[in-house]
Amino acid sequence: MPTRKLIVDGKEIEADDSVTLLQACEQAGAEIPRFCYHERLSVAGNCRMCLVEWVGAPKPQASCALQVRDIFPNKDGTPAKINTTSPYARKAREGVMEFLLINHPLDCPICDQGGECDLQDQAMGYGRAAFHRFNENKRAVEDKYMGPLIKTIMTRCIQCTRCVRFATEVAGVPDLGATGRGEDMEITTYLEKAFASELSGNVVDLCPVGALTSKPYAFNARPWELRKTESIDVMDAQGSNIRVDARGSQVMRVLPRLNEDVNEEWISDKARHACDGLSRQRLDRPYVRVNGKLKPATWAEAFAAIAAKISETSPDKMAAVVGDLSAAEEIKALKDLMGALSVTNLDCRQDGAKLGGPRQTYLFNTGIAGVEAADAILLVGANPRWDAPVLNARIRKTWLATGPAIANIGPAVDLTYPVMQLGDDLSVLEAIANGSHAFAKTLKDAARPMIILGAGTVARADGAAILKLAARIAGDTGMIGPKGTPAEGGWNGFNILHTAASRVGALDLGFVPGAGGRDVAAIVDGAQKGAIDFIYLLGADEFDVAHLGRAFVVYQGSHGDAGAHHADVVLPGAAYTEKDGLYVNFEGRVQQAGRAVFPPGEAREDWAIIRALSDVLGRRLPYDNRETLRAAIIKDAPHFAKIGEAPVHADTKPATWSNIGQAGALDSQKLGQTFAGYYQTNPIARSSETMARCAKEIGQGVVQMAAE
Amino acid sequence: MSLRRLAPPDMQPAGFAFSADNAAWAVKEIAKYPQGRQASAVIALLWRGQEQEGWVTHPMIESIAQMLSMPFIRVLEVATFYTMFNLVPVGTYLVQVCTTTPCWLAGSDAVMDACKKHIHPHPHTVSADGKFSWMEVECLGACVNAPMLQMGKDFYEDLTGPITEKLIADFRAGKDPKPGPQNKRHTSEPEGGATTLLEDVAKPKKPSKPKPGAAT
């Protein structure tokens, strides 16, 4: 890579030709103020705040829009001299700041951006505090409707166009634009329709001023009064890194954290805005069903009711199901408790996914960052835009950068990048497996092809047969092996796109039917036929809980959703913001959530509830604190010790891959989507008013709640 | 310049379609640009649409966006950026009065007053008989014949208040006034006729070749 020498603030550096002057100055340790420049967006160069002095140049230079390769040395051959702090540069920026503030309202005291506003901060450095020269009226701009998540106060807008570029480039939903020009330029959605992207909340973070702020969070808190906790999102299985901001006992908002390997700096709207569901519909005390009605009870009474039922039930008539939002700790505790009771009817796959066995067979093996190296992608019944919006943005980024061939078997949906729609019939998958379909050749010719199976696809009755076909395609087209090396350890293009945050962790810990045990469908069946008398639901709401016959149901979880409605004993647990739980994302990366607040009322951390129950049942679990529990988890699954690391991608052992799925006949049923809508897919999101409003105003179908 | 927004929904027509001729022209226009760059034709199409309908309508924007595979907002951005696109209905005769400095100094206020009196007190508003509307525009490049106005593709120059009133009356009566200077001036010659270059200009002599070695 060619480089050239620059002298930045008297310090000589060797800058890469391909970077901008702004980046070069930052390498030299200089701090350049900016509004429109953002490293993940295209360069606009319209705010002019990043002006620097290039000694000898006739004008100050916008460093974000000046490539290092365009900076020529001085006539005598000495490197070009760049000053970022000289009076000349400073004066230029002060001039820009004065222009920006001409029309910017002085409403910081009532502005939600106050305290975390780029304009506020930079005005401290470059504002003309002593006097101002503008006596005319300020320009006022009408506020625009941008949907239920984005509040607009457009008079504050400084036309940096970050939001427009984000919508067009990253989100791939070109709804935002700048109409008019000059003083009358306005940022708006087309005819003020809602900004229909699952990543829309990110424009609030991008906005350097208070023009776009969070509507649900409006006037709720100031940044300096919030307690910030680093955590992990559980609204999808991507494990986006988040920061939970809480005040007192309430989670006020959720913001993204930077993690290049997982979510870059974006999070989905569900991750960001479902947090108001954390304080609604909460289970804050134990309940026991008496004469058909749930009555408040004490922990001791609830445990006693459970112990009484367990003592009269034989292990083969007991079952336990783990839900989609559980952390590894409680899954391990429940598994150990059920093991102590000799129960084998265990399952974590509420949707009936035909997954299990070696780890590589149920992971998103390519890895999220690995997607960027793919050159052919086959989606099978996966809608990443809803299943994992941030992953979808990564696929789009890949498409923009290298233009891989992307094909979709499943319902035709707009994924924000062009996709070859191959229809929603499984015969297409068979044709690709047989090599008779044109896309089979595309996959075969590709250096690094990948296949993505949707969670709903492997959950079908013929899921095992589909898995088998997919594994065959993976094997035949060389998806698994040392063909090309993205980061390390070869290429593995076989991917399952999970939607449940707990799923991979639960599969890692082996929360699947033991010898002769029943899976979820068989548990429901058994409950209806009287073969199952006792069911322990750990936050499990997403399967047919309404039809468990006369079985005694214990529901442990955070929200009064479907599971709790049908329970005989309700044990109040903690939501993901209320425990230091371990979650494993779909690529197999173990990450730790952080406790931002305490569980409400009498609710407790879930593993502690199970530990306490085990004591009552006379089968005390051998851990008294989180550390010993973690040690037990690591003993079961050593990768839990490596927090933050994704597994190495490729495992080419034929034994692993020939055992995936089961050959069988395919149903004639068309491929569907995992979810019928984006916004209300779990108990927290269903309790969230914001998510309900999104579903109503943006409208992408509302998931049917389980009938009472 | 002022805020440029689409006309309110009750003013908008139900649909838009290019006439057969214009549609054929549009296909050729779009084909001028390489594959994937069809959006480059947006200004040409909007302009032709405006020539056909008189103004840029909401259905026109969406129809052109679909023809060019562009998001609606991108076409709206273009239509609101350029003041040459009329976003509200115009009369059969659209009077564009230049009010930039030379015209203003030469009396464009009187021209505007005539429009206000005989068309409508407000610009961008169709007159009661539906035939006229007027608007202020920036310099149209005929400063030497200031003040002036543009009607369709023609310039009417060297105006005064009364002349403008007569022009409007003539158009209203269905007459076809002659474009150009309205004060008997010939193009941009001085008022009262030419004052210089009155005699025939002699054919220019061949430039004599410099003698070799003359330049030192």
JSON list of C-alpha atoms in Angstrom, two decimals, chain A residues 468-656:
[
{"chain": "A", "resi": 468, "resn": "LYS", "atom": "CA", "xyz": [-29.73, -33.35, 5.28]},
{"chain": "A", "resi": 469, "resn": "LEU", "atom": "CA", "xyz": [-30.21, -31.70, 1.89]},
{"chain": "A", "resi": 470, "resn": "ALA", "atom": "CA", "xyz": [-28.49, -28.53, 3.08]},
{"chain": "A", "resi": 471, "resn": "ALA", "atom": "CA", "xyz": [-25.56, -30.49, 4.42]},
{"chain": "A", "resi": 472, "resn": "ARG", "atom": "CA", "xyz": [-25.34, -32.30, 1.10]},
{"chain": "A", "resi": 473, "resn": "ILE", "atom": "CA", "xyz": [-25.27, -28.99, -0.76]},
{"chain": "A", "resi": 474, "resn": "ALA", "atom": "CA", "xyz": [-22.64, -27.74, 1.67]},
{"chain": "A", "resi": 475, "resn": "GLY", "atom": "CA", "xyz": [-20.52, -30.82, 1.06]},
{"chain": "A", "resi": 476, "resn": "ASP", "atom": "CA", "xyz": [-20.95, -30.92, -2.70]},
{"chain": "A", "resi": 477, "resn": "THR", "atom": "CA", "xyz": [-20.22, -27.25, -3.29]},
{"chain": "A", "resi": 478, "resn": "GLY", "atom": "CA", "xyz": [-17.19, -27.16, -1.03]},
{"chain": "A", "resi": 479, "resn": "MET", "atom": "CA", "xyz": [-18.70, -24.89, 1.57]},
{"chain": "A", "resi": 480, "resn": "ILE", "atom": "CA", "xyz": [-16.82, -26.60, 4.34]},
{"chain": "A", "resi": 481, "resn": "GLY", "atom": "CA", "xyz": [-13.10, -26.83, 4.15]},
{"chain": "A", "resi": 482, "resn": "PRO", "atom": "CA", "xyz": [-9.93, -24.90, 3.69]},
{"chain": "A", "resi": 483, "resn": "LYS", "atom": "CA", "xyz": [-11.22, -23.32, 0.45]},
{"chain": "A", "resi": 484, "resn": "GLY", "atom": "CA", "xyz": [-10.18, -19.74, 1.06]},
{"chain": "A", "resi": 485, "resn": "THR", "atom": "CA", "xyz": [-9.27, -18.43, 4.46]},
{"chain": "A", "resi": 486, "resn": "PRO", "atom": "CA", "xyz": [-11.29, -15.42, 5.65]},
{"chain": "A", "resi": 487, "resn": "ALA", "atom": "CA", "xyz": [-9.73, -14.81, 9.02]},
{"chain": "A", "resi": 488, "resn": "GLU", "atom": "CA", "xyz": [-8.47, -18.07, 10.37]},
{"chain": "A", "resi": 489, "resn": "GLY", "atom": "CA", "xyz": [-9.01, -21.78, 10.04]},
{"chain": "A", "resi": 490, "resn": "GLY", "atom": "CA", "xyz": [-10.60, -22.08, 6.64]},
{"chain": "A", "resi": 491, "resn": "TRP", "atom": "CA", "xyz": [-14.15, -21.58, 5.48]},
{"chain": "A", "resi": 492, "resn": "ASN", "atom": "CA", "xyz": [-17.36, -23.00, 6.78]},
{"chain": "A", "resi": 493, "resn": "GLY", "atom": "CA", "xyz": [-20.42, -21.85, 4.91]},
{"chain": "A", "resi": 494, "resn": "PHE", "atom": "CA", "xyz": [-23.02, -23.94, 6.71]},
{"chain": "A", "resi": 495, "resn": "ASN", "atom": "CA", "xyz": [-25.20, -21.67, 8.81]},
{"chain": "A", "resi": 496, "resn": "ILE", "atom": "CA", "xyz": [-28.30, -21.89, 10.95]},
{"chain": "A", "resi": 497, "resn": "LEU", "atom": "CA", "xyz": [-29.88, -18.52, 11.64]},
{"chain": "A", "resi": 498, "resn": "HIS", "atom": "CA", "xyz": [-31.32, -18.86, 15.12]},
{"chain": "A", "resi": 499, "resn": "THR", "atom": "CA", "xyz": [-33.80, -16.37, 16.45]},
{"chain": "A", "resi": 500, "resn": "ALA", "atom": "CA", "xyz": [-33.81, -17.38, 20.12]},
{"chain": "A", "resi": 501, "resn": "ALA", "atom": "CA", "xyz": [-31.05, -15.88, 22.25]},
{"chain": "A", "resi": 502, "resn": "SER", "atom": "CA", "xyz": [-30.92, -18.87, 24.56]},
{"chain": "A", "resi": 503, "resn": "ARG", "atom": "CA", "xyz": [-30.99, -21.59, 21.93]},
{"chain": "A", "resi": 504, "resn": "VAL", "atom": "CA", "xyz": [-27.31, -22.10, 21.17]},
{"chain": "A", "resi": 505, "resn": "GLY", "atom": "CA", "xyz": [-26.41, -21.94, 24.86]},
{"chain": "A", "resi": 506, "resn": "ALA", "atom": "CA", "xyz": [-29.08, -24.49, 25.73]},
{"chain": "A", "resi": 507, "resn": "LEU", "atom": "CA", "xyz": [-27.96, -26.81, 22.92]},
{"chain": "A", "resi": 508, "resn": "ASP", "atom": "CA", "xyz": [-24.35, -26.38, 24.07]},
{"chain": "A", "resi": 509, "resn": "LEU", "atom": "CA", "xyz": [-25.41, -27.48, 27.55]},
{"chain": "A", "resi": 510, "resn": "GLY", "atom": "CA", "xyz": [-27.35, -30.39, 26.10]},
{"chain": "A", "resi": 511, "resn": "PHE", "atom": "CA", "xyz": [-30.83, -29.35, 27.16]},
{"chain": "A", "resi": 512, "resn": "VAL", "atom": "CA", "xyz": [-32.37, -31.85, 24.76]},
{"chain": "A", "resi": 513, "resn": "PRO", "atom": "CA", "xyz": [-34.30, -35.07, 25.41]},
{"chain": "A", "resi": 514, "resn": "GLY", "atom": "CA", "xyz": [-32.22, -37.68, 27.22]},
{"chain": "A", "resi": 515, "resn": "ALA", "atom": "CA", "xyz": [-32.38, -41.38, 26.52]},
{"chain": "A", "resi": 516, "resn": "GLY", "atom": "CA", "xyz": [-36.00, -42.19, 25.69]},
{"chain": "A", "resi": 517, "resn": "GLY", "atom": "CA", "xyz": [-37.02, -38.62, 26.50]},
{"chain": "A", "resi": 518, "resn": "ARG", "atom": "CA", "xyz": [-39.71, -36.60, 24.80]},
{"chain": "A", "resi": 519, "resn": "ASP", "atom": "CA", "xyz": [-39.19, -33.45, 22.75]},
{"chain": "A", "resi": 520, "resn": "VAL", "atom": "CA", "xyz": [-41.53, -30.47, 22.92]},
{"chain": "A", "resi": 521, "resn": "ALA", "atom": "CA", "xyz": [-44.10, -31.87, 20.51]},
{"chain": "A", "resi": 522, "resn": "ALA", "atom": "CA", "xyz": [-44.14, -35.18, 22.38]},
{"chain": "A", "resi": 523, "resn": "ILE", "atom": "CA", "xyz": [-44.39, -33.37, 25.72]},
{"chain": "A", "resi": 524, "resn": "VAL", "atom": "CA", "xyz": [-47.48, -31.48, 24.53]},
{"chain": "A", "resi": 525, "resn": "ASP", "atom": "CA", "xyz": [-48.88, -34.67, 23.10]},
{"chain": "A", "resi": 526, "resn": "GLY", "atom": "CA", "xyz": [-48.12, -36.54, 26.30]},
{"chain": "A", "resi": 527, "resn": "ALA", "atom": "CA", "xyz": [-49.70, -33.80, 28.44]},
{"chain": "A", "resi": 528, "resn": "GLN", "atom": "CA", "xyz": [-52.89, -34.00, 26.42]},
{"chain": "A", "resi": 529, "resn": "LYS", "atom": "CA", "xyz": [-52.99, -37.77, 26.72]},
{"chain": "A", "resi": 530, "resn": "GLY", "atom": "CA", "xyz": [-52.14, -37.80, 30.40]},
{"chain": "A", "resi": 531, "resn": "ALA", "atom": "CA", "xyz": [-48.67, -39.28, 29.97]},
{"chain": "A", "resi": 532, "resn": "ILE", "atom": "CA", "xyz": [-47.04, -36.10, 31.28]},
{"chain": "A", "resi": 533, "resn": "ASP", "atom": "CA", "xyz": [-48.23, -34.78, 34.63]},
{"chain": "A", "resi": 534, "resn": "PHE", "atom": "CA", "xyz": [-45.68, -32.13, 35.52]},
{"chain": "A", "resi": 535, "resn": "ILE", "atom": "CA", "xyz": [-44.09, -29.53, 33.25]},
{"chain": "A", "resi": 536, "resn": "TYR", "atom": "CA", "xyz": [-41.51, -26.98, 34.27]},
{"chain": "A", "resi": 537, "resn": "LEU", "atom": "CA", "xyz": [-41.42, -24.00, 31.91]},
{"chain": "A", "resi": 538, "resn": "LEU", "atom": "CA", "xyz": [-38.35, -21.81, 32.19]},
{"chain": "A", "resi": 539, "resn": "GLY", "atom": "CA", "xyz": [-39.56, -18.71, 30.39]},
{"chain": "A", "resi": 540, "resn": "ALA", "atom": "CA", "xyz": [-41.15, -20.84, 27.69]},
{"chain": "A", "resi": 541, "resn": "ASP", "atom": "CA", "xyz": [-44.04, -19.02, 26.03]},
{"chain": "A", "resi": 542, "resn": "GLU", "atom": "CA", "xyz": [-43.59, -19.71, 22.35]},
{"chain": "A", "resi": 543, "resn": "PHE", "atom": "CA", "xyz": [-45.09, -23.18, 22.01]},
{"chain": "A", "resi": 544, "resn": "ASP", "atom": "CA", "xyz": [-48.56, -24.54, 22.49]},
{"chain": "A", "resi": 545, "resn": "VAL", "atom": "CA", "xyz": [-48.76, -23.86, 26.25]},
{"chain": "A", "resi": 546, "resn": "ALA", "atom": "CA", "xyz": [-52.54, -23.53, 26.07]},
{"chain": "A", "resi": 547, "resn": "HIS", "atom": "CA", "xyz": [-52.99, -27.21, 25.35]},
{"chain": "A", "resi": 548, "resn": "LEU", "atom": "CA", "xyz": [-51.09, -28.97, 28.09]},
{"chain": "A", "resi": 549, "resn": "GLY", "atom": "CA", "xyz": [-54.13, -30.93, 29.24]},
{"chain": "A", "resi": 550, "resn": "ARG", "atom": "CA", "xyz": [-54.33, -31.58, 32.96]},
{"chain": "A", "resi": 551, "resn": "ALA", "atom": "CA", "xyz": [-50.59, -31.41, 33.52]},
{"chain": "A", "resi": 552, "resn": "PHE", "atom": "CA", "xyz": [-49.34, -29.39, 36.49]},
{"chain": "A", "resi": 553, "resn": "VAL", "atom": "CA", "xyz": [-47.44, -26.46, 34.99]},
{"chain": "A", "resi": 554, "resn": "VAL", "atom": "CA", "xyz": [-44.74, -24.48, 36.77]},
{"chain": "A", "resi": 555, "resn": "TYR", "atom": "CA", "xyz": [-43.84, -21.27, 34.97]},
{"chain": "A", "resi": 556, "resn": "GLN", "atom": "CA", "xyz": [-40.68, -19.48, 35.94]},
{"chain": "A", "resi": 557, "resn": "GLY", "atom": "CA", "xyz": [-40.06, -16.28, 34.05]},
{"chain": "A", "resi": 558, "resn": "SER", "atom": "CA", "xyz": [-40.16, -12.54, 33.99]},
{"chain": "A", "resi": 559, "resn": "HIS", "atom": "CA", "xyz": [-43.36, -11.69, 32.16]},
{"chain": "A", "resi": 560, "resn": "GLY", "atom": "CA", "xyz": [-47.01, -12.63, 32.48]},
{"chain": "A", "resi": 561, "resn": "ASP", "atom": "CA", "xyz": [-47.25, -14.00, 28.98]},
{"chain": "A", "resi": 562, "resn": "ALA", "atom": "CA", "xyz": [-48.79, -17.16, 27.56]},
{"chain": "A", "resi": 563, "resn": "GLY", "atom": "CA", "xyz": [-46.83, -19.51, 29.84]},
{"chain": "A", "resi": 564, "resn": "ALA", "atom": "CA", "xyz": [-47.81, -17.79, 33.06]},
{"chain": "A", "resi": 565, "resn": "HIS", "atom": "CA", "xyz": [-51.48, -17.68, 32.06]},
{"chain": "A", "resi": 566, "resn": "HIS", "atom": "CA", "xyz": [-51.63, -21.46, 31.98]},
{"chain": "A", "resi": 567, "resn": "ALA", "atom": "CA", "xyz": [-49.41, -22.15, 34.96]},
{"chain": "A", "resi": 568, "resn": "ASP", "atom": "CA", "xyz": [-50.38, -23.71, 38.28]},
{"chain": "A", "resi": 569, "resn": "VAL", "atom": "CA", "xyz": [-47.39, -22.17, 40.03]},
{"chain": "A", "resi": 570, "resn": "VAL", "atom": "CA", "xyz": [-45.73, -18.97, 38.85]},
{"chain": "A", "resi": 571, "resn": "LEU", "atom": "CA", "xyz": [-42.19, -18.21, 40.01]},
{"chain": "A", "resi": 572, "resn": "PRO", "atom": "CA", "xyz": [-41.07, -14.64, 39.25]},
{"chain": "A", "resi": 573, "resn": "GLY", "atom": "CA", "xyz": [-37.69, -14.54, 37.56]},
{"chain": "A", "resi": 574, "resn": "ALA", "atom": "CA", "xyz": [-35.33, -11.90, 36.24]},
{"chain": "A", "resi": 575, "resn": "ALA", "atom": "CA", "xyz": [-35.28, -10.39, 32.77]},
{"chain": "A", "resi": 576, "resn": "TYR", "atom": "CA", "xyz": [-32.04, -10.14, 30.81]},
{"chain": "A", "resi": 577, "resn": "THR", "atom": "CA", "xyz": [-31.21, -6.71, 32.21]},
{"chain": "A", "resi": 578, "resn": "GLU", "atom": "CA", "xyz": [-31.48, -8.01, 35.73]},
{"chain": "A", "resi": 579, "resn": "LYS", "atom": "CA", "xyz": [-28.85, -10.74, 35.79]},
{"chain": "A", "resi": 580, "resn": "ASP", "atom": "CA", "xyz": [-25.22, -11.30, 34.87]},
{"chain": "A", "resi": 581, "resn": "GLY", "atom": "CA", "xyz": [-26.14, -14.12, 32.54]},
{"chain": "A", "resi": 582, "resn": "LEU", "atom": "CA", "xyz": [-24.09, -15.82, 29.85]},
{"chain": "A", "resi": 583, "resn": "TYR", "atom": "CA", "xyz": [-25.61, -15.90, 26.41]},
{"chain": "A", "resi": 584, "resn": "VAL", "atom": "CA", "xyz": [-24.27, -17.67, 23.35]},
{"chain": "A", "resi": 585, "resn": "ASN", "atom": "CA", "xyz": [-25.10, -16.03, 20.06]},
{"chain": "A", "resi": 586, "resn": "PHE", "atom": "CA", "xyz": [-25.83, -17.90, 16.86]},
{"chain": "A", "resi": 587, "resn": "GLU", "atom": "CA", "xyz": [-22.20, -17.97, 15.80]},
{"chain": "A", "resi": 588, "resn": "GLY", "atom": "CA", "xyz": [-21.32, -19.66, 19.10]},
{"chain": "A", "resi": 589, "resn": "ARG", "atom": "CA", "xyz": [-19.83, -16.60, 20.77]},
{"chain": "A", "resi": 590, "resn": "VAL", "atom": "CA", "xyz": [-20.23, -16.63, 24.53]},
{"chain": "A", "resi": 591, "resn": "GLN", "atom": "CA", "xyz": [-21.01, -13.18, 25.89]},
{"chain": "A", "resi": 592, "resn": "GLN", "atom": "CA", "xyz": [-21.93, -11.88, 29.29]},
{"chain": "A", "resi": 593, "resn": "ALA", "atom": "CA", "xyz": [-24.95, -9.72, 29.96]},
{"chain": "A", "resi": 594, "resn": "GLY", "atom": "CA", "xyz": [-24.69, -7.28, 32.81]},
{"chain": "A", "resi": 595, "resn": "ARG", "atom": "CA", "xyz": [-27.14, -6.58, 35.60]},
{"chain": "A", "resi": 596, "resn": "ALA", "atom": "CA", "xyz": [-28.41, -3.04, 35.20]},
{"chain": "A", "resi": 597, "resn": "VAL", "atom": "CA", "xyz": [-31.22, -3.16, 37.75]},
{"chain": "A", "resi": 598, "resn": "PHE", "atom": "CA", "xyz": [-32.57, -5.60, 40.32]},
{"chain": "A", "resi": 599, "resn": "PRO", "atom": "CA", "xyz": [-35.54, -7.80, 39.53]},
{"chain": "A", "resi": 600, "resn": "PRO", "atom": "CA", "xyz": [-38.80, -6.19, 40.66]},
{"chain": "A", "resi": 601, "resn": "GLY", "atom": "CA", "xyz": [-40.56, -7.09, 43.88]},
{"chain": "A", "resi": 602, "resn": "GLU", "atom": "CA", "xyz": [-39.93, -10.59, 45.08]},
{"chain": "A", "resi": 603, "resn": "ALA", "atom": "CA", "xyz": [-38.53, -11.75, 41.76]},
{"chain": "A", "resi": 604, "resn": "ARG", "atom": "CA", "xyz": [-35.10, -13.32, 41.95]},
{"chain": "A", "resi": 605, "resn": "GLU", "atom": "CA", "xyz": [-32.34, -14.36, 39.60]},
{"chain": "A", "resi": 606, "resn": "ASP", "atom": "CA", "xyz": [-33.43, -17.51, 37.86]},
{"chain": "A", "resi": 607, "resn": "TRP", "atom": "CA", "xyz": [-30.58, -19.83, 38.74]},
{"chain": "A", "resi": 608, "resn": "ALA", "atom": "CA", "xyz": [-30.98, -18.88, 42.41]},
{"chain": "A", "resi": 609, "resn": "ILE", "atom": "CA", "xyz": [-34.68, -19.80, 42.26]},
{"chain": "A", "resi": 610, "resn": "ILE", "atom": "CA", "xyz": [-33.84, -23.22, 40.87]},
{"chain": "A", "resi": 611, "resn": "ARG", "atom": "CA", "xyz": [-31.10, -23.63, 43.44]},
{"chain": "A", "resi": 612, "resn": "ALA", "atom": "CA", "xyz": [-33.54, -22.75, 46.25]},
{"chain": "A", "resi": 613, "resn": "LEU", "atom": "CA", "xyz": [-36.15, -25.13, 44.83]},
{"chain": "A", "resi": 614, "resn": "SER", "atom": "CA", "xyz": [-33.59, -27.93, 44.69]},
{"chain": "A", "resi": 615, "resn": "ASP", "atom": "CA", "xyz": [-33.04, -27.46, 48.41]},
{"chain": "A", "resi": 616, "resn": "VAL", "atom": "CA", "xyz": [-36.77, -27.81, 49.09]},
{"chain": "A", "resi": 617, "resn": "LEU", "atom": "CA", "xyz": [-36.85, -30.94, 46.95]},
{"chain": "A", "resi": 618, "resn": "GLY", "atom": "CA", "xyz": [-33.99, -32.40, 48.94]},
{"chain": "A", "resi": 619, "resn": "ARG", "atom": "CA", "xyz": [-31.69, -32.47, 45.94]},
{"chain": "A", "resi": 620, "resn": "ARG", "atom": "CA", "xyz": [-29.48, -29.51, 46.68]},
{"chain": "A", "resi": 621, "resn": "LEU", "atom": "CA", "xyz": [-27.48, -28.39, 43.68]},
{"chain": "A", "resi": 622, "resn": "PRO", "atom": "CA", "xyz": [-23.75, -28.18, 44.32]},
{"chain": "A", "resi": 623, "resn": "TYR", "atom": "CA", "xyz": [-23.29, -24.46, 43.77]},
{"chain": "A", "resi": 624, "resn": "ASP", "atom": "CA", "xyz": [-23.93, -21.59, 46.11]},
{"chain": "A", "resi": 625, "resn": "ASN", "atom": "CA", "xyz": [-22.78, -18.69, 44.00]},
{"chain": "A", "resi": 626, "resn": "ARG", "atom": "CA", "xyz": [-22.38, -17.67, 40.41]},
{"chain": "A", "resi": 627, "resn": "GLU", "atom": "CA", "xyz": [-18.67, -18.53, 40.32]},
{"chain": "A", "resi": 628, "resn": "THR", "atom": "CA", "xyz": [-19.14, -22.16, 41.25]},
{"chain": "A", "resi": 629, "resn": "LEU", "atom": "CA", "xyz": [-22.08, -22.40, 38.85]},
{"chain": "A", "resi": 630, "resn": "ARG", "atom": "CA", "xyz": [-19.94, -20.95, 36.06]},
{"chain": "A", "resi": 631, "resn": "ALA", "atom": "CA", "xyz": [-17.23, -23.49, 36.89]},
{"chain": "A", "resi": 632, "resn": "ALA", "atom": "CA", "xyz": [-19.80, -26.26, 36.56]},
{"chain": "A", "resi": 633, "resn": "ILE", "atom": "CA", "xyz": [-20.92, -24.86, 33.19]},
{"chain": "A", "resi": 634, "resn": "ILE", "atom": "CA", "xyz": [-17.34, -24.67, 31.97]},
{"chain": "A", "resi": 635, "resn": "LYS", "atom": "CA", "xyz": [-16.81, -28.25, 33.07]},
{"chain": "A", "resi": 636, "resn": "ASP", "atom": "CA", "xyz": [-19.74, -29.28, 30.86]},
{"chain": "A", "resi": 637, "resn": "ALA", "atom": "CA", "xyz": [-18.83, -27.04, 27.95]},
{"chain": "A", "resi": 638, "resn": "PRO", "atom": "CA", "xyz": [-15.29, -25.66, 28.09]},
{"chain": "A", "resi": 639, "resn": "HIS", "atom": "CA", "xyz": [-15.97, -22.96, 25.49]},
{"chain": "A", "resi": 640, "resn": "PHE", "atom": "CA", "xyz": [-17.98, -21.03, 28.10]},
{"chain": "A", "resi": 641, "resn": "ALA", "atom": "CA", "xyz": [-14.65, -20.02, 29.59]},
{"chain": "A", "resi": 642, "resn": "LYS", "atom": "CA", "xyz": [-13.79, -18.04, 26.49]},
{"chain": "A", "resi": 643, "resn": "ILE", "atom": "CA", "xyz": [-16.08, -15.07, 26.86]},
{"chain": "A", "resi": 644, "resn": "GLY", "atom": "CA", "xyz": [-16.30, -12.91, 23.76]},
{"chain": "A", "resi": 645, "resn": "GLU", "atom": "CA", "xyz": [-14.68, -15.44, 21.43]},
{"chain": "A", "resi": 646, "resn": "ALA", "atom": "CA", "xyz": [-16.36, -17.06, 18.47]},
{"chain": "A", "resi": 647, "resn": "PRO", "atom": "CA", "xyz": [-15.39, -20.64, 17.68]},
{"chain": "A", "resi": 648, "resn": "VAL", "atom": "CA", "xyz": [-12.92, -21.27, 14.90]},
{"chain": "A", "resi": 649, "resn": "HIS", "atom": "CA", "xyz": [-14.95, -21.60, 11.76]},
{"chain": "A", "resi": 650, "resn": "ALA", "atom": "CA", "xyz": [-14.22, -24.82, 10.00]},
{"chain": "A", "resi": 651, "resn": "ASP", "atom": "CA", "xyz": [-14.59, -28.38, 11.10]},
{"chain": "A", "resi": 652, "resn": "THR", "atom": "CA", "xyz": [-14.20, -30.55, 8.06]},
{"chain": "A", "resi": 653, "resn": "LYS", "atom": "CA", "xyz": [-14.44, -33.93, 9.72]},
{"chain": "A", "resi": 654, "resn": "PRO", "atom": "CA", "xyz": [-16.77, -35.93, 7.48]},
{"chain": "A", "resi": 655, "resn": "ALA", "atom": "CA", "xyz": [-18.22, -37.70, 10.49]},
{"chain": "A", "resi": 656, "resn": "THR", "atom": "CA", "xyz": [-19.73, -34.45, 11.68]}
]
